[in-house]
Tab-separated table of C-alpha atoms in Angstrom:
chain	number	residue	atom	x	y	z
U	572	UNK	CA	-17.700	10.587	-25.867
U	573	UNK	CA	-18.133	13.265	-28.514
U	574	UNK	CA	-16.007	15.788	-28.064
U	575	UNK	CA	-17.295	19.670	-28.018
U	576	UNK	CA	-15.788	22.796	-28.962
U	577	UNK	CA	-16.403	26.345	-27.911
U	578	UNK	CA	-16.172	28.758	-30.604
U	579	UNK	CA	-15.731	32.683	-29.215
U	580	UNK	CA	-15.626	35.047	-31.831
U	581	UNK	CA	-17.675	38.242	-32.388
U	582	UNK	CA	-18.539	38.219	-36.007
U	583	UNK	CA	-22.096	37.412	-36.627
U	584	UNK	CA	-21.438	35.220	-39.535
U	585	UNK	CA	-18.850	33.093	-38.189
U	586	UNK	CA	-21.369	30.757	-36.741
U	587	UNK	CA	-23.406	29.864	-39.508
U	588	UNK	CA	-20.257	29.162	-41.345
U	589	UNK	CA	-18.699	26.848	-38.806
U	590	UNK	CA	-22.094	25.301	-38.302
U	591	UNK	CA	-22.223	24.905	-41.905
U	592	UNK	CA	-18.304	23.518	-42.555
U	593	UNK	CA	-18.777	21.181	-39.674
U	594	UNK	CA	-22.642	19.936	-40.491
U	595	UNK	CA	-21.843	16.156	-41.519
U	596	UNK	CA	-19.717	15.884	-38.568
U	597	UNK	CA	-21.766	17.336	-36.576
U	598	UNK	CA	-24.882	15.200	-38.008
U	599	UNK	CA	-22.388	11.895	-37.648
U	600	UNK	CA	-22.313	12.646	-33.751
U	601	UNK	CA	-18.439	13.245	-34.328
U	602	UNK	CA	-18.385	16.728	-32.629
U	603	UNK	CA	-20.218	19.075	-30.800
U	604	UNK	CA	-19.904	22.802	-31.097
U	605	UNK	CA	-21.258	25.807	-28.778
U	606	UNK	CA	-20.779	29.329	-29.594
U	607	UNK	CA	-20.478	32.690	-27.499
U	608	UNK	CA	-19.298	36.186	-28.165
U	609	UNK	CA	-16.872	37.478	-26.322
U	610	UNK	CA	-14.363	36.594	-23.762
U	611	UNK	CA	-17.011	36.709	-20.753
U	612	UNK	CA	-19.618	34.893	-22.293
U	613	UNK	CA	-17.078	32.238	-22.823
U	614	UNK	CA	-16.317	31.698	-19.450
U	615	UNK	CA	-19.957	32.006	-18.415
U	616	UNK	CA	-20.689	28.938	-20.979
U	617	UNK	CA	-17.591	26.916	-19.955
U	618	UNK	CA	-19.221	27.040	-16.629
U	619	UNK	CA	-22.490	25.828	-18.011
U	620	UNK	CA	-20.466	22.871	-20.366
U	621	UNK	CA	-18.050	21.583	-18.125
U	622	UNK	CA	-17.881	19.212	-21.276
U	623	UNK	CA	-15.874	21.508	-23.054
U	624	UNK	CA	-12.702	19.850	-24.563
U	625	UNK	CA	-11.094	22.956	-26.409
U	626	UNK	CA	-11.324	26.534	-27.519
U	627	UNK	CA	-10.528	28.169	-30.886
U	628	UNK	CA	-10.800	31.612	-29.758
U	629	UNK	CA	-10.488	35.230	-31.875
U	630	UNK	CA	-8.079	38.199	-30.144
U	631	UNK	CA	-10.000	41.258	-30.700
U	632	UNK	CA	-13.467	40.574	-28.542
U	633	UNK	CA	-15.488	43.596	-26.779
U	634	UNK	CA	-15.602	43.250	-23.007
U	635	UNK	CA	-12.715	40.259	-22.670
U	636	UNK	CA	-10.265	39.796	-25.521
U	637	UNK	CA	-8.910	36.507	-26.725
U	638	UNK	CA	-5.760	37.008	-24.812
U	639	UNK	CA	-7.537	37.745	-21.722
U	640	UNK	CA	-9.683	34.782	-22.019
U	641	UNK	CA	-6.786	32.874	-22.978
U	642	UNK	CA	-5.004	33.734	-19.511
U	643	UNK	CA	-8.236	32.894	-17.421
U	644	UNK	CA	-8.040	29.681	-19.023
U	645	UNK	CA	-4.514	28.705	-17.813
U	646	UNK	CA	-5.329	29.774	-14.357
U	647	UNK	CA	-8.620	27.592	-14.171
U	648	UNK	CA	-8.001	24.324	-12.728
U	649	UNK	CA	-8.861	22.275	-15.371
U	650	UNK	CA	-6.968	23.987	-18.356
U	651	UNK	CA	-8.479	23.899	-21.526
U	652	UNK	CA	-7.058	23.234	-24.918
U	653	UNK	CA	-7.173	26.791	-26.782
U	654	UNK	CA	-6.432	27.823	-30.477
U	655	UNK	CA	-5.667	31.067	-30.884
U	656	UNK	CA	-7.039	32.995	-34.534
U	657	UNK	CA	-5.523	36.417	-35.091
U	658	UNK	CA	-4.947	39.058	-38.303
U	659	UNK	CA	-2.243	37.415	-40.755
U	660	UNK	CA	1.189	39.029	-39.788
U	661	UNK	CA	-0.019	39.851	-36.527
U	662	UNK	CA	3.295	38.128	-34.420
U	663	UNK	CA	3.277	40.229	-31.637
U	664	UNK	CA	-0.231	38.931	-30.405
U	665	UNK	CA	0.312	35.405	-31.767
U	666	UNK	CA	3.545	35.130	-29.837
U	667	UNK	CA	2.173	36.798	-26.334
U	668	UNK	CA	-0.547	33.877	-26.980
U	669	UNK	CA	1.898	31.020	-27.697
U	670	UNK	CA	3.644	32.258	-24.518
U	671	UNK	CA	0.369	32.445	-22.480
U	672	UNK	CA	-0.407	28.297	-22.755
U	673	UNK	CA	-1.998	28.748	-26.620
U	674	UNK	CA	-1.602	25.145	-28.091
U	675	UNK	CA	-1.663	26.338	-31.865
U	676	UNK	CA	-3.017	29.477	-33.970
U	677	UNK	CA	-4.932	30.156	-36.759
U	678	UNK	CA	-4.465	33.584	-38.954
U	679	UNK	CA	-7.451	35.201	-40.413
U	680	UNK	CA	-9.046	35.167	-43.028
U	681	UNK	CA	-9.686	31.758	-41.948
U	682	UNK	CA	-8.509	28.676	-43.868
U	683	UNK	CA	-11.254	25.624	-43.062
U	684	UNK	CA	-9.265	22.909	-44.654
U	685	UNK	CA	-6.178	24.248	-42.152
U	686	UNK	CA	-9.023	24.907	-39.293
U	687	UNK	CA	-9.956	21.366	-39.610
U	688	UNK	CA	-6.674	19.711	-39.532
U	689	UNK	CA	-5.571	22.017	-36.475
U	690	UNK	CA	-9.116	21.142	-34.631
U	691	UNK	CA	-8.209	16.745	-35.166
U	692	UNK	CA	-4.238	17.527	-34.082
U	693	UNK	CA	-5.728	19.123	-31.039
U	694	UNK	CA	-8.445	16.438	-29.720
U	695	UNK	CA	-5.721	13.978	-30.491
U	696	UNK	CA	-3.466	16.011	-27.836
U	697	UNK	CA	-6.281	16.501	-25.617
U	698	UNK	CA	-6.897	12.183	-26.144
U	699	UNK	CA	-3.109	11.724	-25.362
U	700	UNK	CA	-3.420	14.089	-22.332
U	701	UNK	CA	-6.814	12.037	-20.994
U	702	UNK	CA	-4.607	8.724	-21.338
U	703	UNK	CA	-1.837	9.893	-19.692
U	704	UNK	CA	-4.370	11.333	-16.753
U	705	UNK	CA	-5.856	7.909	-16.584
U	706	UNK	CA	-3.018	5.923	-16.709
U	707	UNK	CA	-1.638	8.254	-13.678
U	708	UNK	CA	-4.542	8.035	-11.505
U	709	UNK	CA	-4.782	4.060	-11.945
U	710	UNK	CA	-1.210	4.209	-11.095
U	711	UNK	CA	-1.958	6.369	-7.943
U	712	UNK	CA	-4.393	4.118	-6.976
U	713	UNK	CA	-2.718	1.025	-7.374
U	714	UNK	CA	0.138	2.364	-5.456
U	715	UNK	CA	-2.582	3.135	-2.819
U	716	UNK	CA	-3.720	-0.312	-2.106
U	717	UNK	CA	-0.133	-1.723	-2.934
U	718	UNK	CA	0.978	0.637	-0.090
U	719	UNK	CA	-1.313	-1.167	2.759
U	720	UNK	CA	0.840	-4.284	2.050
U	721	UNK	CA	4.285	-3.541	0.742
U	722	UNK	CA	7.406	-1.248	1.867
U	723	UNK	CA	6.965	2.449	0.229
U	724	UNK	CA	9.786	1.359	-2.591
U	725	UNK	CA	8.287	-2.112	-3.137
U	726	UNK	CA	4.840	-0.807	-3.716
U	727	UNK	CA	6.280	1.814	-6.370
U	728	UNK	CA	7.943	-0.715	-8.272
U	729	UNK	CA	5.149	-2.880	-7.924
U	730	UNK	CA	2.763	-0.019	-8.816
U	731	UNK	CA	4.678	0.768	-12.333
U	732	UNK	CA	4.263	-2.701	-13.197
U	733	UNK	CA	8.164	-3.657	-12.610
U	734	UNK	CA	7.189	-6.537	-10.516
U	735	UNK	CA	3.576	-7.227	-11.451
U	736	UNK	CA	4.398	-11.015	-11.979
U	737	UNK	CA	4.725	-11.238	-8.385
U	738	UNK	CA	1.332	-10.381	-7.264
U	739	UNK	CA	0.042	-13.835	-8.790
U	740	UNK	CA	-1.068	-16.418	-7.111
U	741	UNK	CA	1.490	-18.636	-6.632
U	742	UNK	CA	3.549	-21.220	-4.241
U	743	UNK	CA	6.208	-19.710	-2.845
U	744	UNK	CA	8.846	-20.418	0.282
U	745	UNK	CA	7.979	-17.791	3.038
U	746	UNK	CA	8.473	-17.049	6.282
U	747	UNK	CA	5.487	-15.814	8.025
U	748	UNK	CA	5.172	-13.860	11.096
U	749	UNK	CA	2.080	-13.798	13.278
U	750	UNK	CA	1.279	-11.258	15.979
U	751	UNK	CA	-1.457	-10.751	18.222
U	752	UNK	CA	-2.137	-9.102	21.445
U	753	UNK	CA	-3.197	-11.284	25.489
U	754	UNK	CA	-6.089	-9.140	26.501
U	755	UNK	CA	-7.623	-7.699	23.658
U	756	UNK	CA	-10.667	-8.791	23.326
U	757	UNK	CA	-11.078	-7.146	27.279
U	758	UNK	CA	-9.968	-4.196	26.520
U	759	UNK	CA	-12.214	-3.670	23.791
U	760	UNK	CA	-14.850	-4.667	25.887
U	761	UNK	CA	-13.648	-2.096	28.537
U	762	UNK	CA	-12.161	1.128	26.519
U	763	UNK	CA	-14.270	4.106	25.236
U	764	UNK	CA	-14.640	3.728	21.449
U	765	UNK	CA	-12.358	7.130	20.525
U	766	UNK	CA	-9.894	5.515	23.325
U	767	UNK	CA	-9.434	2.157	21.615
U	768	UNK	CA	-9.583	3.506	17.810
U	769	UNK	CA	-6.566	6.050	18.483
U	770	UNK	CA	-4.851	2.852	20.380
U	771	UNK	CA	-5.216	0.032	18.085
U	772	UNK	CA	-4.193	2.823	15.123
U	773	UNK	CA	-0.718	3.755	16.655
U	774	UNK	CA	-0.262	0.486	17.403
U	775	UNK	CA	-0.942	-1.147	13.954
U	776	UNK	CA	0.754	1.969	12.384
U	777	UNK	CA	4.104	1.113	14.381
U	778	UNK	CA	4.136	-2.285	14.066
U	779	UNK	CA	3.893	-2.030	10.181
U	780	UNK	CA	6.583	0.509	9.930
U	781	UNK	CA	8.628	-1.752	11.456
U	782	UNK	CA	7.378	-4.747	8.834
U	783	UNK	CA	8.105	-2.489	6.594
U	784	UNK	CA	11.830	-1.067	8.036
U	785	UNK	CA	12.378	-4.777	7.210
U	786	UNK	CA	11.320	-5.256	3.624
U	787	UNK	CA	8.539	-7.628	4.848
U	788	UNK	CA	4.988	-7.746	3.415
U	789	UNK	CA	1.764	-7.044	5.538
U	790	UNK	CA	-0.800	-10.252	4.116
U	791	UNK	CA	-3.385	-9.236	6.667
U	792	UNK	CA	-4.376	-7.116	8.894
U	793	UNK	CA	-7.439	-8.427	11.349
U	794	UNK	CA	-7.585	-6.199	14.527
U	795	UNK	CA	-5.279	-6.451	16.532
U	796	UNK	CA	-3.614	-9.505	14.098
U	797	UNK	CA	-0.766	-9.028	12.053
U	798	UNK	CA	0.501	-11.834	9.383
U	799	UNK	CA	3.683	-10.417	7.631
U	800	UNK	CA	5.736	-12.302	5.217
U	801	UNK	CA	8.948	-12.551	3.801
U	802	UNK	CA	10.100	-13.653	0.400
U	803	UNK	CA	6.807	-12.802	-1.116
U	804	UNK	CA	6.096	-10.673	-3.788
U	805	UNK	CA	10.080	-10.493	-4.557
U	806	UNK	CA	12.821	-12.772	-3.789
U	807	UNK	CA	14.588	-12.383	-0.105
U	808	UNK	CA	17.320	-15.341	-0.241
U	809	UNK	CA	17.682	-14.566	3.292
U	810	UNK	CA	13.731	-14.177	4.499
U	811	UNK	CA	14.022	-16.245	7.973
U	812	UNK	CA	17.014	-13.976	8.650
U	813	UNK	CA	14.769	-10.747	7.828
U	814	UNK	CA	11.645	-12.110	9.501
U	815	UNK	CA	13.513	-13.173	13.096
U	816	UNK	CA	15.124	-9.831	13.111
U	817	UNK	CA	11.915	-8.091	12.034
U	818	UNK	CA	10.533	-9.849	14.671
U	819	UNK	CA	13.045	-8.544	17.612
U	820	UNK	CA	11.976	-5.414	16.270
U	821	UNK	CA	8.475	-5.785	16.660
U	822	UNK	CA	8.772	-7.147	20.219
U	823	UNK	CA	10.671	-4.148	21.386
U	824	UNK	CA	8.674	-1.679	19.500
U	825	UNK	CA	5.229	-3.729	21.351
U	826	UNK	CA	7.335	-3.851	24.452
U	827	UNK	CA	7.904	0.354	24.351
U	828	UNK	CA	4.252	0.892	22.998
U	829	UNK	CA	2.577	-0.627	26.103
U	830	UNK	CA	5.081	1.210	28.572
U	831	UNK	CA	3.308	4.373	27.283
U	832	UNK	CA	0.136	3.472	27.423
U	833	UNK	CA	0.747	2.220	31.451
U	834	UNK	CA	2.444	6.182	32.240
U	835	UNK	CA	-1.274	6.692	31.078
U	836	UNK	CA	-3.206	4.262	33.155
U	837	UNK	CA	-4.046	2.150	29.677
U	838	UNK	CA	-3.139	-1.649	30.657
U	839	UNK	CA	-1.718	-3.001	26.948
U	840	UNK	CA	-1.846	-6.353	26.271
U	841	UNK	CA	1.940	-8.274	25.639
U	842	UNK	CA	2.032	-8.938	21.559
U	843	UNK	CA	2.568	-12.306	20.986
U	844	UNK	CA	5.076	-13.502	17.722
U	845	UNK	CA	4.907	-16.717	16.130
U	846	UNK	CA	7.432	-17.343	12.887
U	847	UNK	CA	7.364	-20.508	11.028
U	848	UNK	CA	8.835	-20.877	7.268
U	849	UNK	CA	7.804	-23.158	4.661
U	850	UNK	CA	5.620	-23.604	1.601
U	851	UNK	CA	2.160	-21.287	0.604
U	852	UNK	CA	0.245	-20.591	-1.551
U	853	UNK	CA	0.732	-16.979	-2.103
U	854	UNK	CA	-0.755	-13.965	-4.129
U	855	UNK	CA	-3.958	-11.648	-4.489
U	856	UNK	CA	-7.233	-13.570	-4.112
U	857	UNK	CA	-9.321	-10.142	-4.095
U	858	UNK	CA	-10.592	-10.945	-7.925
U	859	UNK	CA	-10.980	-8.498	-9.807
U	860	UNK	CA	-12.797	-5.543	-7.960
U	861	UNK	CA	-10.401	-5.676	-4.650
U	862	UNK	CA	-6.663	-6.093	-3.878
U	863	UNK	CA	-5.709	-8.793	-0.855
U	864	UNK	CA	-2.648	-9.987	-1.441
U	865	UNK	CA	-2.254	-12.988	1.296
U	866	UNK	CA	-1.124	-15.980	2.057
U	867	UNK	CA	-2.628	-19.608	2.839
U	868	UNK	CA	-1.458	-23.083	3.582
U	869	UNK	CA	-0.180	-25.346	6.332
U	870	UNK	CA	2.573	-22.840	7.154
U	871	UNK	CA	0.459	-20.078	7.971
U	872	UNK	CA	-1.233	-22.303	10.115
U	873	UNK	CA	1.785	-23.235	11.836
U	874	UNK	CA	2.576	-19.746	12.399
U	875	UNK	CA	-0.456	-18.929	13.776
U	876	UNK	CA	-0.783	-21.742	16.476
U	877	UNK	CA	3.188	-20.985	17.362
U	878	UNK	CA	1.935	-17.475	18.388
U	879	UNK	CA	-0.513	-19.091	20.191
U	880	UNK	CA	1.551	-21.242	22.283
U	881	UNK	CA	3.283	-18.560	23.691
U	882	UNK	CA	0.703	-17.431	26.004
U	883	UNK	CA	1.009	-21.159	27.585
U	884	UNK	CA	4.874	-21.065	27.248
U	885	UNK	CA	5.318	-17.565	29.044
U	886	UNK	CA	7.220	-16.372	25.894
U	887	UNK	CA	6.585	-13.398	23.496
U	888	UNK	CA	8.141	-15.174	20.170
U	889	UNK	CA	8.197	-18.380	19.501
U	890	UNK	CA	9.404	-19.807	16.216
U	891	UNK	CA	9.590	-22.997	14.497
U	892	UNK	CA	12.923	-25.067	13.765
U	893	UNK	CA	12.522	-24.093	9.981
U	894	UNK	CA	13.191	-20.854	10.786
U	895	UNK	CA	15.867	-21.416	13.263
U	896	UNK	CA	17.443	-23.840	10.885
U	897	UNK	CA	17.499	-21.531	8.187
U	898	UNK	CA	18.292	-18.372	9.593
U	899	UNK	CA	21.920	-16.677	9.644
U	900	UNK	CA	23.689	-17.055	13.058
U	901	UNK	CA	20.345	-17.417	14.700
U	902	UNK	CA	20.811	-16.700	18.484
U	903	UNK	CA	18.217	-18.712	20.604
U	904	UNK	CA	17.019	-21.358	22.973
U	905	UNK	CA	14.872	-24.458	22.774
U	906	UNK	CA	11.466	-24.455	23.734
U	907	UNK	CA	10.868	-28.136	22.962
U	908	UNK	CA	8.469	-30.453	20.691
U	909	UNK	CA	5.493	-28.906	20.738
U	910	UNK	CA	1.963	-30.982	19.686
U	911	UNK	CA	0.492	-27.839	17.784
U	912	UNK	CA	-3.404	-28.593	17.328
U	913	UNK	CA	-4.206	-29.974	13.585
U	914	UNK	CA	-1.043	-31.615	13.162
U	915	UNK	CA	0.297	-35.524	14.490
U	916	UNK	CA	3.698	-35.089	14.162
U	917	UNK	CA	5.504	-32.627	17.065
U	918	UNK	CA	6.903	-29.816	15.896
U	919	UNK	CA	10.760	-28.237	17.105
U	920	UNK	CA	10.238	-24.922	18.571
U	921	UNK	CA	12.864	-21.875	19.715
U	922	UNK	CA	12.698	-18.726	21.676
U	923	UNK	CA	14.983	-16.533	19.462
U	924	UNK	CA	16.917	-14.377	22.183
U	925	UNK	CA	18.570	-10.504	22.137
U	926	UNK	CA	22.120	-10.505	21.861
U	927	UNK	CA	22.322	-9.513	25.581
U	928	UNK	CA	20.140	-12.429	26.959
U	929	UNK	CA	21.786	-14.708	24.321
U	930	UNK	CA	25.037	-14.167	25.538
U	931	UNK	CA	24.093	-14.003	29.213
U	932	UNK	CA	25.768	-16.626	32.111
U	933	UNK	CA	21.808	-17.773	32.336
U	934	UNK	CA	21.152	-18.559	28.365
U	935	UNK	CA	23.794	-21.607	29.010
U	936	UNK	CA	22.404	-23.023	32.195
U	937	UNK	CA	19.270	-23.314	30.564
U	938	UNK	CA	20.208	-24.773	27.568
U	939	UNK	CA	22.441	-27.251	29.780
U	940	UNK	CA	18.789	-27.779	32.333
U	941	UNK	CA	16.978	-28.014	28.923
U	942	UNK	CA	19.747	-30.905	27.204
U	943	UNK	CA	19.250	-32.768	31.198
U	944	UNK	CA	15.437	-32.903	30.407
U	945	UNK	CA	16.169	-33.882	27.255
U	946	UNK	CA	18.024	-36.591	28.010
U	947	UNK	CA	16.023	-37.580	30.910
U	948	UNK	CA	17.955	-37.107	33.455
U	949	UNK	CA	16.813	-36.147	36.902
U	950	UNK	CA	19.302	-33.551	37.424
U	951	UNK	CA	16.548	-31.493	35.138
U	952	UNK	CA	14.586	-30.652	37.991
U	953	UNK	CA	17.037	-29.283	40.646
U	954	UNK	CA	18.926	-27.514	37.037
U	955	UNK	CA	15.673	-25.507	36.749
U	956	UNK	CA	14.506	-24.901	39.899
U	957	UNK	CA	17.916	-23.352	40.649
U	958	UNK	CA	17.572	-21.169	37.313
U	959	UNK	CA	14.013	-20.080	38.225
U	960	UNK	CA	15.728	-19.214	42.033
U	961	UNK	CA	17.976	-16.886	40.397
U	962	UNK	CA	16.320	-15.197	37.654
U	963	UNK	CA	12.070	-15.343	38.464
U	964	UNK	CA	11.326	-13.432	35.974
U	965	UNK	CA	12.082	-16.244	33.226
U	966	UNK	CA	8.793	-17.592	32.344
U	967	UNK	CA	9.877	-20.265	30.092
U	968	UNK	CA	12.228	-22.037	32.572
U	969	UNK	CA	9.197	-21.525	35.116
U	970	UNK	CA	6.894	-23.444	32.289
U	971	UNK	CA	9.643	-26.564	32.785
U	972	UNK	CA	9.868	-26.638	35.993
U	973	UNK	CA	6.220	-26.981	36.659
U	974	UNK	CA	5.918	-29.342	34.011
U	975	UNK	CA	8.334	-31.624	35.458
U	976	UNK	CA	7.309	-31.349	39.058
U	977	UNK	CA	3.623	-32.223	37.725
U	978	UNK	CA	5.227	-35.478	36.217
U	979	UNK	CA	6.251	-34.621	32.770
U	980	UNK	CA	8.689	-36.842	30.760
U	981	UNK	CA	10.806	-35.081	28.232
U	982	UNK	CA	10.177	-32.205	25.915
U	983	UNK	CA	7.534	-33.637	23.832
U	984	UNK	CA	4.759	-30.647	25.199
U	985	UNK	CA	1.202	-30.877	25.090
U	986	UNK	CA	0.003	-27.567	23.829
U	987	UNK	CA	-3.848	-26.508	24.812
């Protein structure tokens, strides 16, 4: 673009001059020059030529000075570039100009060779100025979309560039969380529009500041579906650690979230967690126009059928042995071998437990009713029934008993 310069000076001859000095660069397309004659004027055509990239501006003007000008200039929004050109010795006006935003000065009578010179140090500024502007607002933006998937700090790193090998498609070992909510399809169905937008935004809202409390990435986000994973874009040695913990988290937070919404008469669906770990292709597949950073590959599957199964299960998290295997001091209970739809082999599934539970007198007589099942043993059936007796509101002992008194063999379960 070819830049343009505003010349304000009063003298009548000054513009044929410059136009004159200036013509082959001028002819060449190299620059652009506009003229007016006094402070006002100026602003009046700056208005006019947005365009404007600088100002080489005399002091003594009628009706606004130089210096006056100059201080409009530094309060506009966009600031302009300005050269100041004063009387030879004249300090006291050069320096109240210097100390008003003035990027250089020019003493009179006017030197063209020095004019010149000053005019290419100053679009070079002005160039440096654009670059850093642009650099700053790709930055900004790049931190925007980086900010729908990573932590805060994460996306600033990744934003800068620190990182930016990690945003390519790649394999990679991850755990992946999936969430979703029983219900929701109703209650969109049922709920006024403004009702359901200010829900599902809370709700996604909290359950990624969670994700995020956690260092975990947000791959997708489709509704009321959440895939998060761990160990991708950076390295997390101990991702199935992070992502059953993040997952507690989530749970509660879910668990709290739909409490409120009952006080107001709003029936919230459970969220539902699955967690599996393993292999993926991971990375942004948005191209070149968008940014999707996501994840594919039979883990994600996994993960997604394991939240699934809960709703047959009676359980809010379920997660695979990979994770269970892998995680630090991971405090849970067998679910059993589920047949997950797409695969032939079964698959060894967990209910990760709270502390509390975990610890509880109940936690060990199922685990003992679960290792009688396993085993076969016909003691299974009066172990769970008793456990169901005492504590009704455990859904997943409630799913073996009923699976036994139907006839079931085993843990080897038959998912829908």
């Amino acid at each position: 673009m070819t830049p343009t310069i505003l010349f304000v000076d009063d003298e009548p001859d000054l513009e044929a001059l410059i136009l004159q000095k200036f013509r082959r660069k001028i002819r060449d397309g190299l620059v652009a020059i506009i003229f007016a004659r006094d402070g006002l004027e100026a602003l009046e055509s700056l208005e006019q030529n947005p365009q404007v990239d600088m100002v080489v501006s005399d002091i003594n003007m009628p009706r606004m000075d130089g210096l006056s000008l100059l201080q409009k200039l530094q309060e506009a929004e966009e600031k302009k570039s300005t050269i100041i050109v004063s009387a030879y010795g004249d300090m006291s006006n050069i320096r109240t100009a210097m100390n008003r935003g003035a990027f250089d000065f020019l003493t009179k009578p006017i030197d063209f060779a020095d004019l010149e010179t000053t005019i290419d140090k100053t679009l070079r500024h002005i160039e440096m100025l654009r670059e850093v502007r642009r650099r700053q607002a790709e930055a900004e933006r790049a931190h925007a979309a980086l900010s729908r998937h990573f932590s805060p700090e994460l996306a600033k790193r990744l934003a800068a560039g620190a990182e930016g090998q990690g945003i390519e498609v790649q394999w990679r070992d991850v755990a992946t969380i999936f969430t979703d909510i029983t219900g929701f399809t109703s209650l969109v169905e049922t709920a006024p529009p403004e009702t359901l937008g200010a829900l599902l935004n809370e709700y996604v809202g909290g359950m990624t500041e969670v994700v995020f409390a956690h260092d975990g990435t947000v791959a997708k986000i489709i509704g009321d579906a959440i895939q998060v994973l761990f160990n991708a874009p950076g390295d997390q040695p101990d991702y199935a650690t992070r992502a059953v913990a993040c997952a507690h988290d989530l749970d509660a937070w879910a668990q709290d979230f739909c409490a409120r919404q009952d006080t107001k008469g709003v029936r919230f669906g459970t969220t539902r967690i699955g967690i599996h770990a393993g292999s993926a292709l991971v990375g942004n597949f948005g191209g070149n126009r968008f940014f999707d950073y996501t994840a594919y590959g039979d883990t994600i599957n996994i993960a997604a059928r394991l939240e699934a199964a809960n709703k047959q299960l009676g359980t809010r998290i379920c997660v695979s042995s990979s994770v269970a295997e892998a995680a630090d001091n991971f405090q849970g209970r067998p679910v059993g071998d589920l047949m997950l739809r797409g695969r032939s082999e079964p698959l060894r599934a967990f209910e990760p437990l709270p502390r509390e539970r975990f610890e509880a007198p109940e936690a060990a007589r199922y685990s003992a009713a679960f290792a009688k099942m396993e085993a076969g043993d016909a003691a299974a059936m009066p172990a769970f029934a008793a456990l169901v007796g005492a504590h009704a509101d455990d859904p997943l002992a409630g799913f073996h008993l009923r699976r036994l008194l139907n006839g079931a063999k085993g843990i080897r379960i038959q998912l829908d």
